[in-house]
Short mmCIF file of C-alpha atoms and ligand atoms in Angstrom, two decimals:
data_model
loop_
_atom_site.label_atom_id
_atom_site.label_comp_id
_atom_site.label_asym_id
_atom_site.label_seq_id
_atom_site.Cartn_x
_atom_site.Cartn_y
_atom_site.Cartn_z
CA MET A 1313 267.68 -161.92 40.31
CA GLU A 1314 264.28 -160.51 41.18
CA GLU A 1315 261.88 -159.64 38.39
CA ARG A 1316 261.94 -155.94 37.44
CA LYS A 1317 258.62 -154.55 38.63
CA GLY A 1318 256.93 -152.08 36.32
CA PHE A 1319 253.59 -150.48 35.58
CA GLY A 1320 250.58 -152.48 36.68
CA SER A 1321 248.39 -151.39 33.79
CA ASN A 1322 248.50 -149.56 30.50
CA PHE A 1323 246.32 -146.83 31.98
CA GLY A 1324 248.82 -146.35 34.79
CA PHE A 1325 251.63 -146.12 32.28
CA LEU A 1326 249.73 -143.55 30.24
CA MET A 1327 248.98 -141.42 33.28
CA ALA A 1328 252.65 -141.48 34.27
CA ALA A 1329 253.89 -140.67 30.77
CA ILE A 1330 251.31 -137.91 30.27
CA GLY A 1331 252.18 -136.71 33.77
CA SER A 1332 255.81 -136.43 32.75
CA ALA A 1333 254.90 -134.52 29.61
CA VAL A 1334 252.38 -132.19 31.22
CA GLY A 1335 254.32 -129.70 33.30
CA LEU A 1336 255.33 -126.08 33.63
CA GLY A 1337 256.12 -126.03 29.91
CA ASN A 1338 252.44 -126.51 29.11
CA ILE A 1339 251.26 -123.86 31.51
CA TRP A 1340 253.65 -120.96 31.14
CA GLY A 1341 255.38 -121.74 27.85
CA PHE A 1342 252.89 -122.94 25.28
CA PRO A 1343 250.04 -120.39 25.58
CA PHE A 1344 252.26 -117.33 25.33
CA LYS A 1345 254.45 -118.75 22.58
CA MET A 1346 251.33 -119.60 20.64
CA GLY A 1347 250.03 -116.06 21.15
CA ILE A 1348 253.13 -114.23 20.01
CA SER A 1349 254.00 -116.63 17.21
CA GLY A 1350 250.88 -116.54 15.06
CA GLY A 1351 248.01 -118.05 17.06
CA PHE A 1352 246.30 -120.74 15.01
CA THR A 1353 249.15 -120.76 12.51
CA PHE A 1354 251.52 -121.63 15.33
CA LEU A 1355 249.21 -124.42 16.41
CA VAL A 1356 249.21 -125.93 12.94
CA ILE A 1357 253.01 -125.77 12.72
CA TYR A 1358 253.26 -127.22 16.23
CA LEU A 1359 251.02 -130.14 15.26
CA VAL A 1360 253.03 -130.86 12.11
CA LEU A 1361 256.23 -130.85 14.15
CA ALA A 1362 254.61 -133.00 16.80
CA ALA A 1363 253.88 -135.58 14.09
CA LEU A 1364 257.22 -135.38 12.29
CA CYS A 1365 259.42 -135.06 15.35
CA GLY A 1366 257.53 -135.56 18.60
CA PHE A 1367 255.79 -138.76 17.62
CA ILE A 1368 258.90 -140.23 15.98
CA VAL A 1369 261.19 -139.56 18.95
CA MET A 1370 258.48 -140.71 21.36
CA VAL A 1371 258.01 -144.04 19.57
CA GLY A 1372 261.77 -144.44 19.29
CA GLU A 1373 262.40 -143.81 22.99
CA LEU A 1374 259.58 -146.02 24.22
CA ALA A 1375 260.70 -148.84 21.93
CA LEU A 1376 264.37 -148.62 22.95
CA GLY A 1377 263.36 -148.71 26.58
CA ARG A 1378 260.99 -151.62 26.29
CA LYS A 1379 263.27 -153.62 24.01
CA THR A 1380 266.23 -153.44 26.36
CA GLY A 1381 264.20 -153.37 29.58
CA LYS A 1382 266.78 -150.92 30.85
CA GLY A 1383 267.15 -147.25 31.78
CA ALA A 1384 268.64 -144.66 29.43
CA VAL A 1385 272.33 -145.34 30.03
CA ALA A 1386 272.20 -149.11 29.76
CA ALA A 1387 269.77 -149.01 26.82
CA TYR A 1388 272.29 -147.16 24.68
CA GLN A 1389 275.14 -149.30 25.95
CA VAL A 1390 273.35 -152.50 24.98
CA LEU A 1391 272.29 -151.27 21.56
CA SER A 1392 275.25 -149.42 20.14
CA LYS A 1393 279.01 -149.13 20.28
CA LYS A 1394 279.18 -145.63 18.86
CA PHE A 1395 276.31 -144.14 20.82
CA LYS A 1396 276.82 -145.93 24.12
CA TRP A 1397 277.57 -142.68 25.97
CA VAL A 1398 274.37 -140.85 24.91
CA GLY A 1399 272.36 -142.09 27.89
CA TRP A 1400 274.62 -140.12 30.20
CA LEU A 1401 273.45 -136.89 28.60
CA GLY A 1402 270.03 -137.84 29.91
CA ILE A 1403 271.28 -138.28 33.47
CA VAL A 1404 272.99 -134.88 33.37
CA SER A 1405 269.86 -133.26 31.90
CA ALA A 1406 267.70 -134.86 34.58
CA PHE A 1407 269.80 -133.32 37.35
CA LEU A 1408 269.85 -129.91 35.70
CA ILE A 1409 266.13 -129.78 34.94
CA MET A 1410 265.28 -131.01 38.42
CA SER A 1411 267.32 -128.24 39.97
CA PHE A 1412 264.98 -125.56 38.69
CA TYR A 1413 261.85 -127.66 38.47
CA CYS A 1414 261.97 -128.35 42.20
CA ALA A 1415 262.62 -124.70 42.97
CA LEU A 1416 259.62 -123.64 40.89
CA GLY A 1417 257.48 -126.46 42.27
CA GLY A 1418 258.41 -125.24 45.74
CA TYR A 1419 257.24 -121.73 44.86
CA CYS A 1420 253.91 -123.22 43.74
CA ILE A 1421 253.51 -124.91 47.12
CA LYS A 1422 254.18 -121.55 48.75
CA TYR A 1423 251.37 -120.02 46.66
CA VAL A 1424 248.94 -122.77 47.70
CA VAL A 1425 249.75 -121.94 51.31
CA LEU A 1426 249.47 -118.21 50.62
CA ASN A 1427 246.02 -118.60 49.12
CA PHE A 1428 244.94 -120.65 52.13
CA GLY A 1429 246.18 -117.73 54.20
CA ASN A 1430 244.03 -115.36 52.15
CA LEU A 1431 241.02 -117.62 52.49
CA PHE A 1432 241.23 -117.54 56.28
CA HIS A 1433 242.58 -113.98 56.48
CA ALA A 1434 245.62 -115.40 58.22
CA GLY A 1435 249.06 -113.84 58.62
CA PHE A 1436 250.61 -116.09 55.98
CA GLY A 1437 248.39 -114.63 53.23
CA SER A 1438 249.20 -111.76 50.88
CA ASN A 1439 249.29 -109.27 53.76
CA GLY A 1440 248.34 -106.38 51.54
CA LEU A 1441 251.09 -107.07 49.00
CA ASP A 1442 250.31 -107.35 45.29
CA GLY A 1443 251.71 -110.09 43.03
CA ASN A 1444 254.94 -108.23 42.46
CA GLY A 1445 255.42 -107.60 46.14
CA ILE A 1446 254.72 -111.22 47.09
CA PHE A 1447 257.06 -112.67 44.50
CA GLY A 1448 259.78 -110.11 45.20
CA ALA A 1449 259.61 -110.92 48.90
CA LEU A 1450 259.83 -114.66 48.23
CA MET A 1451 262.80 -114.26 45.87
CA THR A 1452 264.78 -112.30 48.44
CA ASN A 1453 263.74 -114.48 51.38
CA GLN A 1454 266.35 -117.17 50.75
CA VAL A 1455 265.52 -119.31 53.76
CA GLU A 1456 261.84 -119.49 52.90
CA SER A 1457 262.36 -120.31 49.24
CA VAL A 1458 264.97 -122.97 50.02
CA ILE A 1459 262.58 -124.58 52.50
CA TYR A 1460 259.78 -124.74 49.93
CA GLY A 1461 262.17 -126.04 47.27
CA LEU A 1462 263.31 -128.78 49.64
CA ILE A 1463 259.73 -129.72 50.52
CA PHE A 1464 259.17 -130.30 46.82
CA VAL A 1465 262.33 -132.42 46.55
CA VAL A 1466 261.15 -134.54 49.48
CA ILE A 1467 257.73 -135.10 47.90
CA THR A 1468 259.42 -136.23 44.68
CA LEU A 1469 261.76 -138.47 46.65
CA LEU A 1470 258.99 -140.15 48.64
CA ILE A 1471 257.03 -141.02 45.51
CA VAL A 1472 260.04 -142.37 43.63
CA MET A 1473 261.11 -144.43 46.66
CA GLY A 1474 257.75 -146.16 46.39
CA GLY A 1475 258.84 -147.60 43.04
CA VAL A 1476 257.38 -147.37 39.56
CA GLY A 1477 254.18 -149.31 40.22
CA GLY A 1478 253.80 -148.51 43.91
CA GLY A 1479 254.82 -144.84 43.85
CA ILE A 1480 254.80 -143.19 40.43
CA GLU A 1481 251.87 -145.08 38.92
CA LYS A 1482 249.71 -144.71 42.01
CA PHE A 1483 250.40 -140.99 42.27
CA CYS A 1484 249.72 -140.30 38.60
CA THR A 1485 246.61 -142.47 38.38
CA ILE A 1486 244.97 -140.24 40.95
CA GLY A 1487 246.87 -137.01 40.31
CA MET A 1488 246.38 -136.67 36.57
CA PRO A 1489 242.59 -137.06 36.49
CA ALA A 1490 242.45 -134.66 39.45
CA LEU A 1491 244.58 -132.17 37.54
CA PHE A 1492 242.28 -132.48 34.53
CA PHE A 1493 239.21 -131.87 36.64
CA MET A 1494 240.71 -128.83 38.37
CA LEU A 1495 241.79 -127.43 35.04
CA ILE A 1496 238.20 -127.59 33.77
CA VAL A 1497 236.98 -125.76 36.88
CA VAL A 1498 239.56 -122.99 36.36
CA ILE A 1499 238.79 -122.74 32.62
CA ILE A 1500 235.07 -122.27 33.30
CA ARG A 1501 235.82 -119.44 35.72
CA ALA A 1502 238.47 -117.86 33.46
CA VAL A 1503 236.53 -117.73 30.20
CA THR A 1504 233.42 -116.31 31.86
CA LEU A 1505 235.25 -113.31 33.32
CA PRO A 1506 234.38 -109.99 31.70
CA GLY A 1507 237.18 -109.12 29.26
CA ALA A 1508 238.30 -112.73 28.91
CA VAL A 1509 237.80 -112.66 25.17
CA GLU A 1510 240.97 -110.55 24.73
CA GLY A 1511 243.01 -113.45 26.03
CA LEU A 1512 241.33 -115.86 23.65
CA LYS A 1513 241.96 -113.52 20.71
CA PHE A 1514 245.59 -113.16 21.72
CA MET A 1515 246.01 -116.91 21.84
CA PHE A 1516 244.17 -117.86 18.67
CA VAL A 1517 243.91 -114.99 16.18
CA PRO A 1518 246.97 -114.78 13.91
CA GLY A 1519 248.60 -111.37 14.11
CA TYR A 1520 246.54 -110.22 17.10
CA ALA A 1521 249.61 -109.90 19.34
CA VAL A 1522 251.04 -107.34 16.92
CA THR A 1523 247.76 -105.45 16.42
CA ALA A 1524 247.25 -105.25 20.17
CA GLY A 1525 250.80 -103.96 20.62
CA ILE A 1526 251.89 -106.91 22.79
CA VAL A 1527 254.84 -107.61 20.52
CA GLU A 1528 256.42 -105.22 18.06
CA LYS A 1529 256.54 -107.37 14.97
CA ALA A 1530 255.58 -110.84 13.85
CA PRO A 1531 258.40 -113.39 14.11
CA SER A 1532 259.90 -114.91 10.95
CA PHE A 1533 258.81 -118.34 9.78
CA MET A 1534 262.11 -119.87 10.82
CA ASN A 1535 261.70 -118.30 14.19
CA VAL A 1536 258.22 -119.76 14.64
CA LEU A 1537 259.49 -123.15 13.51
CA SER A 1538 262.27 -123.25 16.07
CA THR A 1539 260.08 -121.85 18.85
CA ALA A 1540 257.44 -124.48 18.16
CA GLY A 1541 260.05 -127.22 17.88
CA GLY A 1542 261.86 -126.28 21.08
CA GLN A 1543 258.60 -126.05 22.99
CA MET A 1544 257.32 -129.31 21.53
CA PHE A 1545 260.09 -131.63 22.59
CA PHE A 1546 260.65 -130.09 26.03
CA SER A 1547 256.93 -130.38 26.59
CA LEU A 1548 256.94 -134.03 25.53
CA SER A 1549 259.88 -134.82 27.85
CA LEU A 1550 261.95 -136.07 24.92
CA GLY A 1551 265.68 -136.33 24.36
CA MET A 1552 266.74 -137.06 27.93
CA GLY A 1553 265.74 -140.63 28.60
CA ALA A 1554 262.48 -140.13 30.49
CA MET A 1555 260.45 -142.02 27.90
CA ILE A 1556 263.16 -144.68 27.52
CA THR A 1557 262.94 -145.21 31.26
CA TYR A 1558 259.14 -145.37 31.39
CA GLY A 1559 259.08 -147.55 28.26
CA SER A 1560 261.39 -150.01 29.98
CA TYR A 1561 258.73 -150.63 32.63
CA LEU A 1562 255.90 -151.23 30.17
CA ASP A 1563 254.47 -154.67 29.59
CA LYS A 1564 255.43 -156.29 26.25
CA LYS A 1565 251.79 -156.83 25.43
CA GLN A 1566 250.91 -153.14 25.21
CA ASN A 1567 250.71 -151.21 21.96
CA LEU A 1568 253.56 -148.69 21.91
CA GLU A 1569 252.54 -146.92 18.74
CA LYS A 1570 249.06 -146.19 20.01
CA ASN A 1571 250.40 -145.11 23.40
CA ALA A 1572 252.82 -142.68 21.75
CA ILE A 1573 249.98 -141.06 19.81
CA ILE A 1574 247.85 -140.75 22.94
CA ILE A 1575 250.68 -139.12 24.90
CA VAL A 1576 251.40 -136.57 22.15
CA ILE A 1577 247.72 -135.67 21.72
CA ALA A 1578 247.01 -135.47 25.46
CA ASP A 1579 250.01 -133.22 26.07
CA THR A 1580 248.98 -130.83 23.30
CA MET A 1581 245.40 -130.82 24.48
CA ILE A 1582 246.40 -129.94 28.03
CA ALA A 1583 248.70 -127.18 26.76
CA LEU A 1584 245.75 -125.67 24.89
CA MET A 1585 243.51 -126.08 27.91
CA ALA A 1586 246.13 -124.42 30.11
CA GLY A 1587 246.04 -121.50 27.69
CA LEU A 1588 242.27 -121.29 28.12
CA ALA A 1589 242.74 -121.28 31.87
CA VAL A 1590 245.47 -118.68 32.20
CA LEU A 1591 245.33 -116.20 29.32
CA PRO A 1592 241.69 -115.06 29.51
CA ALA A 1593 242.10 -114.57 33.27
CA ALA A 1594 245.43 -112.78 32.89
CA PHE A 1595 243.98 -110.43 30.30
CA ALA A 1596 240.80 -109.82 32.28
CA LEU A 1597 242.20 -109.31 35.76
CA GLY A 1598 245.98 -109.33 35.51
CA GLY A 1599 246.32 -105.54 35.50
CA GLU A 1600 248.13 -103.11 33.18
CA GLY A 1601 251.22 -104.47 31.44
CA ALA A 1602 250.89 -107.90 33.07
CA SER A 1603 253.49 -110.56 32.19
CA MET A 1604 251.99 -113.37 30.15
CA ALA A 1605 254.80 -115.93 30.33
CA GLY A 1606 257.37 -117.58 32.55
CA PRO A 1607 257.69 -117.25 36.33
CA LYS A 1608 256.07 -113.80 36.32
CA LEU A 1609 252.91 -115.10 34.68
CA LEU A 1610 252.54 -117.76 37.36
CA PHE A 1611 253.73 -115.91 40.41
CA VAL A 1612 252.83 -112.28 39.73
CA THR A 1613 250.08 -111.92 37.13
CA LEU A 1614 247.97 -114.86 38.20
CA GLN A 1615 248.21 -114.04 41.90
CA ASN A 1616 246.93 -110.57 41.00
CA VAL A 1617 244.10 -112.28 39.13
CA PHE A 1618 243.08 -114.25 42.22
CA ASP A 1619 243.40 -111.17 44.42
CA ASN A 1620 241.13 -109.26 42.03
CA MET A 1621 238.50 -111.98 41.88
CA GLY A 1622 236.74 -111.12 45.12
CA GLY A 1623 235.73 -113.59 47.83
CA VAL A 1624 236.17 -116.72 45.68
CA GLY A 1625 239.67 -115.64 44.58
CA PRO A 1626 241.60 -117.62 47.21
CA ILE A 1627 239.58 -120.76 46.41
CA PHE A 1628 240.46 -120.55 42.73
CA GLY A 1629 244.01 -119.68 43.74
CA ILE A 1630 244.26 -122.84 45.82
CA ILE A 1631 242.80 -124.99 43.04
CA PHE A 1632 245.05 -123.46 40.41
CA TYR A 1633 248.34 -123.65 42.29
CA LEU A 1634 247.55 -127.18 43.47
CA LEU A 1635 246.99 -128.14 39.85
CA VAL A 1636 250.38 -126.69 38.94
CA VAL A 1637 251.99 -128.56 41.85
CA LEU A 1638 250.48 -131.81 40.50
CA ALA A 1639 251.77 -131.05 37.00
CA ALA A 1640 255.22 -130.27 38.37
CA VAL A 1641 255.43 -133.30 40.70
CA SER A 1642 254.37 -135.73 37.96
CA SER A 1643 257.18 -134.33 35.80
CA SER A 1644 259.84 -134.24 38.47
CA ILE A 1645 259.24 -137.87 39.47
CA SER A 1646 259.95 -138.88 35.89
CA LEU A 1647 263.17 -136.88 35.99
CA LEU A 1648 264.32 -138.49 39.23
CA GLU A 1649 263.32 -141.91 37.91
CA VAL A 1650 265.72 -141.51 34.96
CA ILE A 1651 268.57 -141.28 37.45
CA VAL A 1652 267.29 -143.85 39.93
CA THR A 1653 266.46 -146.51 37.33
CA HIS A 1654 270.01 -146.38 36.05
CA PHE A 1655 271.57 -147.04 39.44
CA VAL A 1656 268.96 -149.58 40.52
CA ASP A 1657 269.47 -151.61 37.32
CA LYS A 1658 273.22 -151.42 37.73
CA SER A 1659 273.12 -152.65 41.28
CA GLU A 1660 270.72 -155.44 40.28
CA SER A 1661 273.01 -156.56 37.50
CA GLU A 1662 275.95 -156.62 39.88
CA GLY A 1663 273.95 -158.89 42.15
CA LYS A 1664 273.66 -156.30 44.92
CA GLY A 1665 269.87 -156.34 44.87
CA ASP A 1666 267.36 -153.56 44.41
CA GLN A 1667 268.72 -150.56 46.26
CA ARG A 1668 266.03 -148.12 45.15
CA LYS A 1669 265.68 -146.34 48.46
CA LYS A 1670 269.38 -145.75 48.83
CA TYR A 1671 269.88 -144.42 45.31
CA SER A 1672 266.74 -142.28 45.41
CA LEU A 1673 268.08 -140.68 48.54
CA ILE A 1674 271.58 -140.08 47.17
CA ALA A 1675 270.26 -138.56 43.92
CA SER A 1676 267.83 -136.37 45.85
CA VAL A 1677 270.55 -135.01 48.10
CA LEU A 1678 272.44 -133.86 45.03
CA VAL A 1679 269.25 -132.40 43.53
CA ALA A 1680 268.56 -130.67 46.85
CA PHE A 1681 271.90 -128.86 46.63
CA LEU A 1682 271.31 -127.70 43.07
CA CYS A 1683 267.74 -126.70 43.91
CA ALA A 1684 268.93 -124.76 46.95
CA LEU A 1685 271.36 -122.89 44.72
CA VAL A 1686 268.54 -121.89 42.36
CA CYS A 1687 266.42 -120.81 45.33
CA VAL A 1688 269.20 -118.85 47.05
CA ASP A 1689 269.85 -117.11 43.75
CA GLY A 1690 266.15 -116.12 43.63
CA LEU A 1691 266.08 -115.65 39.84
CA GLY A 1692 269.07 -113.37 40.09
CA SER A 1693 267.58 -111.19 42.85
CA ASN A 1694 270.37 -111.76 45.30
CA GLY A 1695 273.50 -110.84 43.37
CA ILE A 1696 274.96 -114.35 43.29
CA TRP A 1697 277.65 -115.12 40.71
CA VAL A 1698 276.44 -117.00 37.62
CA PRO A 1699 278.53 -118.52 34.81
CA PHE A 1700 278.33 -116.85 31.39
CA GLN A 1701 277.59 -113.49 32.95
CA SER A 1702 279.03 -111.83 29.90
CA LEU A 1703 276.01 -113.08 27.96
CA VAL A 1704 273.60 -111.22 30.15
CA GLY A 1705 271.31 -108.89 28.33
CA VAL A 1706 272.05 -110.57 25.00
CA ARG A 1707 268.54 -111.89 24.46
CA GLY A 1708 266.92 -114.81 26.30
CA PHE A 1709 269.65 -115.37 28.87
CA ASN A 1710 269.02 -113.77 32.25
CA ASP A 1711 271.53 -113.40 34.97
CA CYS A 1712 270.42 -116.36 37.03
CA TRP A 1713 271.16 -119.99 37.77
CA LEU A 1714 267.72 -121.11 36.62
CA ASP A 1715 268.37 -119.83 33.11
CA PHE A 1716 271.87 -121.24 33.13
CA PHE A 1717 270.70 -124.76 34.00
CA ASP A 1718 267.81 -124.44 31.55
CA MET A 1719 270.11 -123.28 28.78
CA ILE A 1720 272.39 -126.30 29.10
CA SER A 1721 269.61 -128.88 29.45
CA GLU A 1722 266.72 -127.64 27.33
CA GLY A 1723 268.89 -125.54 25.03
CA VAL A 1724 271.62 -128.05 24.21
CA LEU A 1725 271.53 -131.49 25.81
CA MET A 1726 267.92 -132.43 25.06
CA PRO A 1727 267.79 -131.56 21.35
CA LEU A 1728 271.22 -133.12 20.99
CA GLY A 1729 270.04 -136.29 22.74
CA ALA A 1730 267.01 -136.59 20.46
CA LEU A 1731 269.11 -135.96 17.36
CA LEU A 1732 271.65 -138.62 18.33
CA MET A 1733 268.91 -141.12 19.08
CA CYS A 1734 267.41 -140.66 15.61
CA LEU A 1735 270.82 -141.09 14.02
CA MET A 1736 271.43 -144.26 15.98
CA ILE A 1737 268.06 -145.75 15.12
CA GLY A 1738 268.11 -144.58 11.51
CA TRP A 1739 271.67 -145.31 10.55
CA GLU A 1740 273.29 -147.68 13.02
CA ILE A 1741 270.87 -150.21 14.45
CA GLY A 1742 268.14 -149.64 11.84
CA PRO A 1743 264.45 -148.69 12.22
CA LYS A 1744 263.42 -152.32 11.99
CA VAL A 1745 264.49 -152.77 15.61
CA VAL A 1746 261.70 -150.38 16.57
CA LYS A 1747 259.19 -152.09 14.29
CA ASP A 1748 259.99 -155.51 15.74
CA GLU A 1749 259.62 -154.20 19.25
CA ILE A 1750 256.28 -152.60 18.51
CA GLU A 1751 254.87 -155.63 16.72
CA GLY A 1752 256.13 -157.78 19.60
CA PRO A 1753 254.60 -161.05 20.75
CA GLU A 1754 251.04 -159.75 20.46
CA GLY A 1755 251.39 -159.07 16.74
CA HIS A 1756 250.33 -155.41 16.80
CA LYS A 1757 250.87 -154.00 13.34
CA MET A 1758 253.10 -150.92 13.20
CA THR A 1759 250.88 -148.94 10.86
CA ALA A 1760 253.17 -145.95 10.49
CA TYR A 1761 256.37 -147.90 9.72
CA GLY A 1762 256.94 -146.33 6.27
CA PHE A 1763 256.49 -142.88 7.75
CA PHE A 1764 258.69 -143.69 10.74
CA ASN A 1765 261.43 -145.05 8.49
CA VAL A 1766 261.70 -141.90 6.37
CA CYS A 1767 261.35 -139.55 9.31
CA VAL A 1768 263.82 -141.16 11.66
CA LYS A 1769 266.51 -141.32 8.99
CA VAL A 1770 266.15 -137.92 7.35
CA VAL A 1771 263.26 -135.63 8.28
CA THR A 1772 263.49 -135.75 12.08
CA PRO A 1773 267.29 -135.37 12.27
CA LEU A 1774 267.14 -132.37 9.95
CA LEU A 1775 264.37 -130.80 11.99
CA MET A 1776 266.24 -131.59 15.20
CA LEU A 1777 269.31 -129.82 13.82
CA LEU A 1778 267.18 -126.81 13.08
CA ILE A 1779 265.62 -126.87 16.53
CA LEU A 1780 269.02 -127.30 18.18
CA TRP A 1781 270.32 -124.33 16.23
CA GLY A 1782 267.24 -122.27 17.12
CA GLN A 1783 267.60 -123.13 20.80
CA ILE A 1784 271.29 -122.28 20.93
CA GLN A 1785 270.59 -119.05 19.10
CA SER A 1786 267.76 -118.02 21.35
CA PHE A 1787 269.91 -118.57 24.41
CA PHE A 1788 273.29 -117.31 23.23
CA PHE A 1789 272.75 -114.66 20.62
N1 LIG B 3186 257.59 -132.01 29.94
C1 LIG B 3186 257.83 -131.20 31.08
C2 LIG B 3186 257.12 -129.85 30.91
O1 LIG B 3186 256.44 -129.61 29.96
C3 LIG B 3186 259.28 -131.01 31.34
C4 LIG B 3186 260.08 -132.26 31.37
C5 LIG B 3186 261.14 -132.41 30.51
C6 LIG B 3186 259.77 -133.29 32.23
C7 LIG B 3186 261.85 -133.59 30.49
C8 LIG B 3186 260.48 -134.47 32.24
C9 LIG B 3186 261.52 -134.63 31.37
O2 LIG B 3186 257.21 -129.00 31.73
#
């Protein structure tokens, strides 16, 4: 059997893992949630949860992956009798998340092209439409949105076909620093716009969202806790095997504990930076009643911002949407890799050799169908049937396939996956397995073992239950 080829360096691993974590969640989820849920107070709660939950699950996943040297499904199968099926939840989540991630990533590519059109005054620019008009036209133009969605799927496929070291690591080692640099450029422009300070106040000052009339009343503490928790573990790509998979490709010599801390901190930092890039601009130039979250923030408000910026607008538009494409691609490759690693390992263990290209292609064809469905649906613009239609209008759930896939994956499967992993580590195989893996042959000391032990057994599972409940509630009730 050939040796399983993984990351070439710790830096490459970090860029890939941070790339997985940094995605649409950081850009359109975190800043707004922080703004409406108490500003700085939210940030403090988020950081506490990131330590008690995010860090614990991150360390756990990376250690399980590296210990077994296998993808999510096989890792659970090797380690536990009772929990051997949990890895499959990850595969299902990966397909579901990819379905809408690729659709949204495709829309971002469209906006890069559109801003190029504006730069050169070409026919494929805004053509006199405002943000609402552009997005509305894209949502109802099913052929165009499917084509862009599929372009995004193909980009993901090509990178994953290149393998972990040759494709994913190479892409992220260049892509993530580039993303960081572009983000700084956009932040500098955004915070120096006249009126930008409103956005900063909204994001940071506790209670400002209520004073400014953006939301009616402040959310309850429990509400803030579950919003922060839900955001935190989706943003860190936890509970669906992505970090198990990446961990399985990491060299035994590297320090997992330190890596986990770096990933958590970097992801939070980029979420804050994304807030500095989008909210001041949206407040300054987004127009009356602009949306500050979700697809409308990205595809309506911010396009209005670039259109209102004058001659340099299209240039910032291109930089910004390219940055979002990078964030989305580096996440979607980690999702596809969860699926591909499983089948590649299986075929290796059956002596059929590494069939990465074949499995990447098969998985992508399936993703392409799901993604096309999300695109054809156009966020519910085109009257296509969606399951659970009776829930429509009952809070968070909109009448569209994107929300349906998101509800099952982010709302149920991911928190459930993280909860089950903690229970397995805490109560079946024991936290010492994680400690032994971290201390490994190099003799790194696991400094936070006492903390990990208490959290993984009691604190994290309880918090995960709360988050799971909060997620289900926000989607269903
Ligand atoms: N972390 C990504 C984001 O913030 C989403 C994601 C979840 C990516 C799970 C991979 C796995 O957008």
